[in-house]
Short mmCIF file of C-alpha atoms in Angstrom, two decimals:
data_model
loop_
_atom_site.label_atom_id
_atom_site.label_comp_id
_atom_site.label_asym_id
_atom_site.label_seq_id
_atom_site.Cartn_x
_atom_site.Cartn_y
_atom_site.Cartn_z
CA MET R 1 0.11 -0.16 0.02
CA LYS R 2 1.40 3.49 -1.31
CA LYS R 3 2.56 5.46 2.07
CA LYS R 4 0.27 8.59 2.33
CA LYS R 5 2.04 11.76 2.33
CA LYS R 6 2.53 14.35 5.10
CA PHE R 7 1.11 18.23 4.80
CA LEU R 8 1.44 21.06 7.11
CA GLN R 9 -2.11 22.62 7.02
CA LEU R 10 -1.88 26.25 8.36
CA ALA R 11 -4.16 28.65 8.21
CA LEU R 12 -3.59 32.48 8.69
CA SER R 13 -6.21 35.17 9.20
CA GLY R 14 -7.03 38.09 11.34
CA ASP R 15 -3.86 40.75 12.20
CA LEU R 16 0.22 39.65 11.72
CA ILE R 17 1.43 40.83 14.39
CA GLU R 18 5.45 41.16 15.59
CA SER R 19 5.72 40.33 18.90
CA PRO R 20 3.66 37.35 21.14
CA PRO R 21 0.36 39.30 22.24
CA GLY R 22 0.01 40.38 25.58
CA GLY R 23 -3.00 39.51 28.00
CA PHE R 24 -4.40 36.54 29.43
CA GLY R 25 -8.06 34.55 28.88
CA ILE R 26 -10.56 36.90 28.02
CA PHE R 27 -8.30 40.25 28.07
CA ARG R 28 -6.10 38.53 24.82
CA LYS R 29 -7.66 39.45 21.34
CA ARG R 30 -8.46 36.92 19.34
CA GLU R 31 -6.78 36.60 15.31
CA GLN R 32 -3.48 37.08 16.26
CA THR R 33 -0.96 35.54 14.69
CA VAL R 34 3.02 36.15 15.76
CA LEU R 35 4.89 36.43 11.93
CA ILE R 36 8.35 35.11 13.69
CA ASP R 37 6.06 32.30 14.44
CA ILE R 38 4.91 31.62 11.24
CA VAL R 39 8.47 31.81 9.41
CA ARG R 40 9.96 29.75 11.90
CA LEU R 41 7.32 27.27 10.93
CA ILE R 42 7.71 27.16 7.32
CA ARG R 43 11.73 26.90 7.59
CA ARG R 44 11.44 24.19 10.13
CA ALA R 45 8.51 21.80 7.73
CA SER R 46 11.07 23.07 4.55
CA ARG R 47 14.02 20.43 6.40
CA HIS R 48 11.94 18.47 8.18
CA SER R 49 11.92 15.12 6.10
CA SER R 50 9.14 13.37 6.97
CA ILE R 51 6.77 16.73 5.33
CA ASP R 52 6.24 16.80 2.05
CA GLY R 53 4.26 20.06 1.44
CA LEU R 54 1.69 22.67 2.55
CA LEU R 55 -1.65 23.48 2.83
CA LEU R 56 -1.53 26.72 3.52
CA SER R 57 -5.33 29.14 3.53
CA LEU R 58 -5.41 32.62 3.66
CA ARG R 59 -8.74 33.99 4.77
CA HIS R 60 -8.96 37.77 5.53
CA THR R 61 -5.17 38.54 6.46
CA HIS R 62 -3.86 41.75 7.66
CA MET R 63 -0.32 42.19 7.42
CA GLY R 64 2.21 44.68 6.01
CA TRP R 65 4.41 44.34 2.58
CA ALA R 66 7.29 43.47 4.44
CA GLN R 67 5.68 40.61 6.08
CA ALA R 68 4.70 38.91 3.09
CA GLU R 69 7.67 39.38 1.62
CA GLU R 70 8.99 37.46 4.39
CA ILE R 71 6.52 34.31 4.19
CA LYS R 72 6.75 34.75 0.64
CA SER R 73 10.17 34.14 1.12
CA ALA R 74 10.45 30.88 3.48
CA LEU R 75 7.65 29.77 0.63
CA ALA R 76 10.09 29.87 -2.10
CA GLU R 77 13.00 28.14 0.22
CA MET R 78 9.98 25.35 0.59
CA ILE R 79 9.75 25.18 -2.50
CA GLN R 80 13.62 24.36 -3.34
CA CYS R 81 13.48 21.86 -0.77
CA GLY R 82 11.13 19.64 -3.16
CA LYS R 83 8.26 20.35 -0.81
CA LEU R 84 4.45 20.93 -2.45
CA VAL R 85 2.88 24.08 -1.83
CA TYR R 86 -1.17 24.44 -2.14
CA SER R 87 -2.33 27.67 -1.57
CA TYR R 88 -5.96 29.09 -1.03
CA LEU R 89 -7.19 32.39 -0.97
CA GLU R 90 -10.44 33.50 0.13
CA GLN R 91 -10.28 37.29 -0.32
CA PRO R 92 -7.28 38.05 -2.76
CA GLY R 93 -5.54 40.86 -3.22
CA ASN R 94 -1.98 42.35 -4.59
CA ARG R 95 -0.25 41.72 -1.94
CA ASP R 96 -2.16 38.14 -0.94
CA PHE R 97 -1.35 37.13 -4.82
CA TYR R 98 2.26 38.44 -4.02
CA LEU R 99 2.50 36.45 -1.19
CA VAL R 100 1.76 33.00 -3.19
CA SER R 101 2.69 33.60 -6.48
CA GLU R 102 5.35 30.86 -5.82
CA SER R 103 3.04 28.12 -4.83
CA THR R 104 2.85 24.58 -6.93
CA ARG R 105 -0.91 25.27 -6.61
CA VAL R 106 -2.94 28.94 -5.90
CA ILE R 107 -7.36 28.05 -5.29
CA MET R 108 -10.00 30.13 -4.42
CA PRO R 109 -13.77 29.56 -3.88
CA PRO R 110 -16.04 30.09 -6.59
CA ALA R 111 -17.40 33.41 -5.32
CA ALA R 112 -14.37 35.33 -4.48
CA LEU R 113 -13.35 38.17 -6.25
CA LEU R 114 -9.00 37.93 -7.44
CA ASP R 115 -8.49 42.31 -6.96
CA LEU R 116 -5.01 42.23 -8.69
CA VAL R 117 -5.78 45.48 -10.00
CA GLY R 118 -2.33 47.19 -9.52
CA LEU R 119 -1.05 49.72 -6.65
CA ARG R 120 -2.53 53.42 -5.29
CA GLY R 121 -0.90 55.70 -3.05
CA GLU R 122 -3.82 57.84 -1.39
CA VAL R 123 -3.16 60.81 0.72
CA PHE R 124 -5.40 63.06 2.37
CA PHE R 125 -5.03 66.75 3.06
CA PHE R 126 -6.67 68.85 5.66
CA ARG R 127 -5.12 72.52 5.11
CA LYS R 128 -8.62 73.79 3.68
CA ALA R 129 -10.63 72.61 6.81
CA LEU R 130 -8.15 73.72 8.59
CA ASP R 131 -8.64 76.92 7.69
CA GLN R 132 -12.19 76.76 7.60
CA LEU R 133 -11.97 75.72 11.93
CA GLY R 134 -9.30 79.18 12.63
CA VAL R 135 -6.34 76.31 12.89
CA GLU R 136 -2.83 76.99 11.29
CA ALA R 137 -0.32 74.30 11.86
CA GLU R 138 3.12 75.90 12.25
CA LEU R 139 5.29 73.01 11.33
CA PHE R 140 9.05 72.97 10.18
CA SER R 141 10.78 70.32 8.24
CA VAL R 142 14.48 70.02 7.42
CA GLY R 143 15.26 68.41 4.42
CA ARG R 144 13.30 68.37 0.95
CA TYR R 145 11.20 65.12 1.17
CA LYS R 146 10.48 65.07 4.57
CA SER R 147 6.70 65.73 4.14
CA ALA R 148 4.83 63.89 7.09
CA GLY R 149 3.84 68.09 7.21
CA GLU R 150 1.86 68.56 3.73
CA MET R 151 -1.09 67.46 4.92
CA PHE R 152 -1.95 70.11 6.89
CA GLN R 153 -0.20 72.86 5.33
CA ARG R 154 -0.68 71.98 1.31
CA MET R 155 -3.83 70.85 -0.42
CA SER R 156 -1.97 68.59 -2.58
CA LEU R 157 1.23 66.56 -3.04
CA SER R 158 4.60 69.01 -3.78
CA GLU R 159 6.92 67.68 -6.67
CA ALA R 160 8.98 66.13 -4.42
CA SER R 161 6.74 63.53 -2.40
CA ARG R 162 4.94 63.05 -5.72
CA GLU R 163 8.54 62.03 -7.01
CA MET R 164 9.01 60.05 -3.65
CA LEU R 165 6.16 58.29 -3.76
CA ASP R 166 6.08 57.12 -7.44
CA SER R 167 9.62 55.67 -6.65
CA ILE R 168 8.27 53.69 -3.75
CA LEU R 169 5.13 52.84 -5.70
CA SER R 170 7.28 51.46 -9.07
CA ASP R 171 9.68 49.38 -7.12
CA PHE R 172 6.75 47.42 -5.79
CA HIS R 173 5.12 47.14 -8.86
CA SER R 174 7.50 46.16 -10.53
CA ARG R 175 7.89 43.22 -8.01
CA LEU R 176 4.00 42.51 -8.35
CA VAL R 177 4.44 42.26 -12.00
CA ALA R 178 7.54 40.20 -11.96
CA SER R 179 5.13 37.84 -9.73
CA VAL R 180 2.31 37.64 -11.67
CA ALA R 181 4.41 36.89 -14.77
CA GLN R 182 6.13 34.23 -12.73
CA ARG R 183 3.08 32.51 -12.15
CA THR R 184 1.79 32.46 -15.52
CA GLY R 185 4.50 32.64 -17.39
CA VAL R 186 4.21 35.75 -19.87
CA ALA R 187 6.17 38.34 -20.65
CA VAL R 188 6.62 41.19 -18.67
CA ARG R 189 4.37 43.30 -20.80
CA GLU R 190 1.54 41.61 -20.87
CA ALA R 191 1.43 40.78 -16.87
CA GLU R 192 1.07 44.96 -16.78
CA HIS R 193 -1.47 43.76 -18.80
CA LEU R 194 -2.98 41.17 -16.99
CA ILE R 195 -2.86 44.11 -14.00
CA ASP R 196 -4.49 46.92 -15.68
CA CYS R 197 -7.36 44.29 -16.63
CA GLY R 198 -8.38 43.52 -13.02
CA PRO R 199 -10.08 42.90 -11.71
CA TYR R 200 -11.20 39.06 -11.47
CA SER R 201 -13.51 36.61 -10.58
CA ALA R 202 -12.35 32.91 -9.66
CA ARG R 203 -13.65 31.48 -13.52
CA LYS R 204 -11.57 34.61 -15.09
CA ALA R 205 -8.97 33.99 -13.26
CA GLN R 206 -8.04 30.27 -13.97
CA GLU R 207 -8.66 31.03 -17.60
CA LYS R 208 -6.25 33.81 -17.23
CA GLY R 209 -3.49 31.26 -16.07
CA LEU R 210 -3.70 33.41 -12.80
CA ILE R 211 -4.87 30.47 -10.12
CA ASP R 212 -4.94 26.72 -10.70
CA GLY R 213 -8.57 25.86 -9.25
CA ILE R 214 -11.56 26.78 -8.16
CA VAL R 215 -13.45 24.80 -4.62
CA TYR R 216 -13.84 25.40 -1.21
CA GLU R 217 -11.52 25.84 1.68
CA TYR R 218 -12.57 22.35 3.34
CA GLU R 219 -11.89 20.68 -0.49
CA LEU R 220 -8.68 21.78 -0.42
CA LYS R 221 -7.13 18.34 0.76
CA ASP R 222 -8.95 16.67 -2.11
CA PHE R 223 -7.42 18.92 -4.71
CA ALA R 224 -4.31 18.07 -3.45
CA GLU R 225 -5.12 14.55 -3.55
CA LYS R 226 -5.95 13.88 -6.56
CA GLU R 227 -2.62 15.36 -8.02
CA VAL R 228 0.05 13.67 -6.22
CA GLY R 229 -1.90 10.62 -3.80
CA ARG R 230 -3.45 10.23 -0.29
CA LEU R 231 -2.94 12.78 1.99
CA HIS R 232 -2.34 12.68 6.09
CA THR R 233 -2.42 16.26 7.06
CA VAL R 234 -0.78 17.71 10.83
CA PRO R 235 -1.95 21.01 12.06
CA ALA R 236 0.37 23.42 12.21
CA ALA R 237 -0.46 23.65 16.33
CA LYS R 238 0.14 20.04 16.46
CA PHE R 239 3.51 20.82 14.39
CA LYS R 240 6.64 21.71 17.00
CA THR R 241 8.90 25.01 16.29
CA GLY R 242 10.91 24.50 19.07
CA GLU R 243 12.26 22.59 21.76
CA GLY R 244 9.52 20.57 25.06
CA ARG R 245 10.29 21.88 28.11
CA ILE R 246 12.56 19.11 29.52
CA ARG R 247 14.62 19.33 26.68
CA ARG R 248 14.91 23.21 27.59
CA TRP R 249 15.78 22.40 31.04
CA LEU R 250 18.37 20.03 29.94
CA THR R 251 20.47 22.72 27.86
CA PHE R 252 19.51 26.03 29.79
CA ARG R 253 23.62 26.97 29.18
CA ARG R 254 23.07 27.16 25.64
CA PRO R 255 24.29 29.99 24.19
CA GLN R 256 20.63 33.05 23.54
CA ILE R 257 20.30 35.04 20.77
CA ALA R 258 17.94 38.10 22.49
CA VAL R 259 15.02 39.60 19.52
CA ILE R 260 13.66 42.40 21.22
CA GLU R 261 10.94 44.30 19.80
CA ALA R 262 10.47 47.77 18.89
CA GLU R 263 7.02 48.27 17.78
CA GLY R 264 5.70 51.80 17.48
CA MET R 265 5.72 55.81 17.30
CA ILE R 266 8.58 55.95 19.12
CA SER R 267 8.09 58.51 22.50
CA THR R 268 9.79 58.71 25.40
CA GLY R 269 8.96 57.14 29.04
CA GLU R 270 7.33 53.56 29.25
CA SER R 271 5.86 51.19 25.86
CA ARG R 272 2.18 51.36 26.31
CA ARG R 273 -0.72 51.46 23.76
CA GLY R 274 -2.13 54.79 22.87
CA SER R 275 -5.28 56.20 20.81
CA GLY R 276 -6.69 53.76 18.61
CA ARG R 277 -4.36 50.90 20.99
CA ARG R 278 -2.12 51.37 18.75
CA PRO R 279 1.44 50.45 20.08
CA ILE R 280 4.15 53.65 21.37
CA LEU R 281 7.81 52.59 21.38
CA GLY R 282 8.50 53.80 25.20
CA SER R 283 12.62 54.49 25.29
CA ARG R 284 12.91 53.63 28.82
CA THR R 285 10.88 50.37 27.92
CA LEU R 286 13.18 49.44 25.47
CA VAL R 287 16.34 50.64 27.13
CA GLU R 288 15.88 48.53 30.03
CA GLN R 289 15.53 45.87 27.65
CA LEU R 290 18.90 46.26 25.82
CA ARG R 291 20.78 46.51 29.30
CA ASP R 292 19.12 44.17 30.44
CA ALA R 293 20.23 41.70 27.04
CA ARG R 294 23.96 43.63 26.92
CA LYS R 295 24.57 42.12 31.26
CA ARG R 296 23.17 38.49 30.83
CA LYS R 297 26.13 36.25 29.85
CA ARG R 298 24.35 33.74 27.77
CA VAL R 299 22.76 36.46 25.26
CA LYS R 300 25.81 36.04 23.15
CA ALA R 301 23.91 38.85 20.15
CA VAL R 302 20.56 40.61 19.81
CA ILE R 303 18.30 41.29 16.86
CA LEU R 304 16.49 44.88 17.92
CA ARG R 305 13.16 44.34 15.28
CA LEU R 306 12.70 47.60 14.38
CA ASN R 307 8.96 48.52 12.49
CA THR R 308 8.67 51.98 13.69
CA PRO R 309 7.86 55.34 11.45
CA GLY R 310 9.85 57.14 14.69
CA GLY R 311 8.95 60.57 16.12
CA SER R 312 10.43 61.43 19.74
CA GLY R 313 14.17 62.89 18.38
CA LEU R 314 15.06 62.70 21.80
CA ALA R 315 14.04 59.19 22.69
CA SER R 316 15.15 58.12 19.46
CA ASP R 317 18.55 58.90 20.57
CA LEU R 318 18.42 57.54 24.27
CA ILE R 319 17.95 54.73 22.66
CA TRP R 320 20.74 54.96 20.21
CA ARG R 321 22.72 55.26 22.50
CA GLU R 322 22.15 52.04 24.06
CA VAL R 323 22.52 50.55 21.49
CA ARG R 324 25.57 51.38 20.66
CA LEU R 325 26.67 50.02 24.12
CA THR R 326 24.98 46.98 23.77
CA ASP R 327 26.72 46.51 20.41
CA GLU R 328 30.29 47.16 22.32
CA LYS R 329 29.83 44.03 24.25
CA LYS R 330 27.65 42.15 21.74
CA PRO R 331 26.93 42.56 18.31
CA VAL R 332 23.64 44.19 17.77
CA ILE R 333 21.73 43.32 14.48
CA ALA R 334 18.49 45.55 13.62
CA SER R 335 16.20 43.36 11.69
CA PHE R 336 13.58 45.55 9.98
CA GLY R 337 9.80 45.20 9.39
CA ASN R 338 7.47 47.08 7.24
CA VAL R 339 9.05 50.52 8.22
CA ALA R 340 11.83 51.60 10.34
CA ALA R 341 11.68 55.26 8.74
CA SER R 342 13.07 58.53 10.53
CA GLY R 343 13.34 58.08 14.36
CA GLY R 344 13.66 53.80 13.79
CA TYR R 345 16.33 54.46 11.41
CA TYR R 346 18.25 56.72 13.60
CA VAL R 347 18.73 54.14 16.06
CA ALA R 348 19.46 51.17 13.96
CA ALA R 349 22.91 53.29 12.70
CA ALA R 350 24.72 52.26 15.66
CA CYS R 351 23.62 48.21 14.97
CA ARG R 352 26.96 46.26 13.61
CA MET R 353 24.30 45.44 10.69
CA ILE R 354 21.24 46.18 8.96
CA LEU R 355 18.79 44.31 7.29
CA ALA R 356 15.45 44.75 5.28
CA SER R 357 13.00 43.23 3.33
CA GLU R 358 12.54 44.44 -0.26
CA SER R 359 9.34 46.11 0.87
CA THR R 360 9.89 47.45 3.85
CA LEU R 361 10.15 51.58 3.64
CA THR R 362 12.96 53.11 4.93
CA GLY R 363 15.48 56.35 5.34
CA SER R 364 12.79 59.16 5.99
CA ILE R 365 16.24 60.79 7.42
CA GLY R 366 15.43 64.53 7.85
CA VAL R 367 13.42 65.84 10.66
CA ILE R 368 9.79 67.98 11.25
CA GLY R 369 8.58 69.55 14.22
CA GLY R 370 6.18 72.96 15.24
CA LYS R 371 2.83 72.96 16.95
CA PHE R 372 -0.76 73.52 15.71
CA ASN R 373 -2.24 77.17 16.15
CA LEU R 374 -5.74 77.18 17.77
CA LYS R 375 -6.36 81.14 17.89
CA GLY R 376 -8.25 81.79 15.38
CA LEU R 377 -10.54 78.53 16.55
CA PHE R 378 -10.44 79.48 19.47
CA GLN R 379 -12.26 83.17 18.77
CA SER R 380 -14.70 81.47 16.43
CA LEU R 381 -16.36 79.74 19.70
CA GLY R 382 -16.15 82.97 22.16
CA ILE R 383 -13.07 81.53 24.02
CA THR R 384 -10.60 84.23 25.25
CA VAL R 385 -6.63 83.09 26.48
CA ASP R 386 -5.18 85.59 28.80
CA GLU R 387 -1.30 85.29 30.69
CA VAL R 388 1.41 86.14 32.66
CA ALA R 389 4.62 85.26 31.96
CA LYS R 390 7.94 85.77 32.47
CA GLY R 391 10.83 85.44 29.78
CA VAL R 392 10.16 87.25 26.71
CA ARG R 393 9.98 82.97 25.00
CA ALA R 394 7.76 81.53 28.01
CA GLY R 395 4.52 81.11 26.07
CA TYR R 396 6.27 79.80 22.79
CA THR R 397 4.65 76.83 23.13
CA SER R 398 1.06 78.04 23.08
CA ILE R 399 -1.67 76.92 21.02
CA ALA R 400 -3.31 79.43 21.73
CA ARG R 401 -0.88 81.62 19.37
CA PRO R 402 1.36 81.45 16.53
CA PHE R 403 4.89 81.62 17.05
CA ARG R 404 6.96 85.11 16.80
CA GLU R 405 9.22 85.17 14.25
CA ALA R 406 12.00 84.98 16.54
CA GLU R 407 10.86 82.08 17.83
CA ALA R 408 10.30 80.61 14.88
CA ALA R 409 13.75 81.03 13.61
CA ALA R 410 15.07 79.52 16.83
CA PHE R 411 12.54 76.41 16.83
CA ARG R 412 14.08 75.81 13.06
CA ASP R 413 17.70 76.40 14.24
CA GLN R 414 17.44 73.60 16.95
CA LEU R 415 15.64 71.49 14.04
CA VAL R 416 18.80 71.95 11.74
CA GLU R 417 21.22 71.32 14.34
CA PHE R 418 19.40 67.85 15.07
CA TYR R 419 19.91 66.87 11.49
CA GLU R 420 23.34 68.66 10.53
CA GLU R 421 24.75 67.71 14.19
CA LEU R 422 23.44 64.56 15.36
CA PHE R 423 21.17 62.73 13.04
CA LEU R 424 23.24 62.63 9.51
CA LYS R 425 26.39 62.66 11.43
CA ARG R 426 25.07 59.53 13.61
CA VAL R 427 24.03 57.68 10.82
CA SER R 428 27.69 58.94 9.13
CA GLU R 429 29.87 57.08 11.88
CA GLY R 430 27.29 54.47 12.04
CA ARG R 431 27.06 52.99 8.46
CA SER R 432 30.96 54.34 7.33
CA LEU R 433 29.91 56.31 4.97
CA ASP R 434 31.45 59.83 3.47
CA PRO R 435 29.17 63.17 4.87
CA GLU R 436 27.97 63.59 1.24
CA THR R 437 27.08 60.02 0.21
CA THR R 438 25.02 60.03 3.48
CA ARG R 439 23.24 63.28 2.39
CA ALA R 440 22.80 62.23 -0.54
CA ALA R 441 20.24 59.62 0.92
CA ALA R 442 19.60 61.75 3.59
CA GLY R 443 16.99 64.63 2.74
CA GLY R 444 14.06 63.45 4.56
CA ARG R 445 13.66 60.61 1.68
CA VAL R 446 11.96 57.17 2.51
CA TRP R 447 13.24 54.47 0.12
CA THR R 448 12.41 50.94 0.04
CA GLY R 449 14.81 48.00 1.29
CA ASN R 450 15.87 47.61 -2.79
CA GLN R 451 16.35 51.30 -2.74
CA ALA R 452 17.94 51.24 0.68
CA MET R 453 20.83 48.39 -0.41
CA ALA R 454 21.54 50.44 -3.25
CA ARG R 455 22.21 53.62 -1.37
CA LYS R 456 24.71 51.71 1.32
CA LEU R 457 21.55 52.34 4.15
CA ILE R 458 21.62 48.91 4.58
CA ASP R 459 23.53 45.63 4.44
CA ARG R 460 21.67 42.89 3.17
CA ILE R 461 18.34 41.64 2.20
CA GLY R 462 17.05 39.30 4.75
CA GLY R 463 13.86 38.73 7.06
CA LEU R 464 14.09 37.57 10.76
CA LEU R 465 15.63 34.19 10.27
CA GLU R 466 18.50 35.84 8.03
CA ALA R 467 18.98 38.55 10.59
CA LEU R 468 19.22 35.46 13.01
CA GLU R 469 21.58 33.80 10.66
CA ALA R 470 23.70 36.53 10.93
CA ALA R 471 23.52 37.16 14.95
CA LYS R 472 24.51 33.87 15.45
CA SER R 473 27.85 34.13 12.85
CA GLU R 474 28.65 38.01 13.80
CA ALA R 475 28.39 36.39 17.83
CA GLY R 476 30.77 33.00 16.22
CA LEU R 477 27.70 30.53 17.02
CA SER R 478 27.13 29.91 13.57
CA ASP R 479 27.63 25.93 14.31
CA ARG R 480 26.49 25.73 17.67
CA ARG R 481 22.76 25.16 18.74
CA THR R 482 21.44 28.66 20.66
CA ARG R 483 17.86 29.81 22.27
CA ILE R 484 16.08 32.35 21.12
CA VAL R 485 14.79 34.70 23.69
CA ILE R 486 12.47 37.18 22.91
CA TYR R 487 11.85 40.26 24.39
CA THR R 488 8.15 41.98 24.69
CA PRO R 489 7.05 44.83 26.88
CA ARG R 490 5.27 44.25 29.74
CA ARG R 491 1.60 45.37 29.40
CA SER R 492 -0.38 47.39 31.89
CA LEU R 493 -3.97 46.54 32.87
CA ARG R 494 -5.32 49.60 30.41
CA ASP R 495 -3.22 47.44 27.98
CA LEU R 496 -5.23 44.46 28.43
CA LEU R 497 -8.51 45.76 28.81
CA PRO R 498 -11.04 45.50 25.18
CA VAL R 499 -11.52 49.13 24.35
CA GLN R 500 -15.12 49.89 25.47
CA MET R 501 -14.37 47.93 29.45
CA GLU R 502 -11.24 50.17 28.84
CA HIS R 503 -12.53 53.77 28.63
CA ARG R 504 -15.58 53.09 31.26
CA LEU R 505 -13.29 51.46 34.09
CA THR R 506 -10.33 53.85 33.72
CA ASP R 507 -13.25 57.08 33.39
CA ARG R 508 -14.21 55.54 37.19
CA ILE R 509 -10.92 54.94 38.61
CA LEU R 510 -9.96 58.85 37.41
CA ALA R 511 -13.24 59.96 39.14
CA LEU R 512 -12.25 58.19 42.26
CA ALA R 513 -8.46 59.44 41.84
CA PRO R 514 -8.77 62.61 44.85
CA TYR R 515 -9.93 60.14 47.15
CA LEU R 516 -7.76 57.17 46.73
CA PRO R 517 -5.16 56.75 49.73
CA ARG R 518 -1.92 58.08 48.92
#
């Protein structure tokens, strides 16, 4: 009797997150998958002699392009190892198709729509609305391409912003076109035409060679069996990617690689959740984690996994200093996620090596700062403001009045000094670049991973697994087994609570605050 082939069965849905979720029981958010768990799972299956293939289901996923690319690379490695990959797409768009484009077979249900239509960047501008409200955005930027403030000060893209956005989309689009060409076996021009003629029903997608079959998810196994024979499926939850507790206890002396998750807008203080439950990367939290990893003797190298658009210049510099101190004692490898720009890149400049995916958005070496002047809004609402001040510039940060000319000049000088004396020099020294090369790559311009590589802003194209290999190599552990230790921010009770419950509970606590014992 012919032996059954063993296929790993993996379903992805909901949010793809960078670090293990906080919380417990009812407080833990459902439908979350940790990226490093997925790529390690696929890598292990690729190299496991008993696994013959993968049944992958993408239902309704939320992930960035760089995250999709890391999974795509893991799938490509699996195929290179002689395994088969059958992928099911339930609500596929550009990113989902790109992710599974190298699969052995791609399947869709009958009523699904393949939303393969190309890429578009859309920017909203609030200048006119702010004018009507009597709000003035007094924002100053250093760097021609530093465009974060344009949405509040303009009504359309500046020439520099349009150039930058077009360059980024062109890079992404070229890889999407290449994936369509590879999947269908057509020339690049015809692949571009296929994208221009989208979207496609499941039937049309199959006719064009974009997918290979039309079945429901529960029929995916039957579809594969028609081609490869009888299958035995192994649920992902039962396929161990690590060691058991006893094994870990017996091998506790193994050298460790610390993975420190650095996600969210950079700010001073503790890491926390901001409005909309978005993570805030606190400098104090990250500094403490770096110090802890630096002091631990069994930790031989550190991977700083950055997924941040930047934020506070002060907080970024505090983290930069701690990264540098840590790298002087043991190698620190930067691994970029979907975005590592502005302050995120500032921090990475102190790392020994930087890796990024082709789709990572990085760079943005520039500075922006300022305030919103609400004087006109207050006047229209009948709100008056009075003050008593000591010092000519004591109220320069007030939202009730505009900057005075001397105050604006002083503020701009501070931004220029930070850019010239800190940011550019940190990058030049950390990347071993001459000042002119750094300046040419700076100016606030955002680059894709591919573009950053060409400008020596990163060292290598790769994801988390490649960063782990680089960390082992730099620490002299290439031939040794190591243990991964993941550092994640501690979650406060506020972070663990669902949004509605959080607001109700915190409101009541704040109301009782004057009466609580101190």
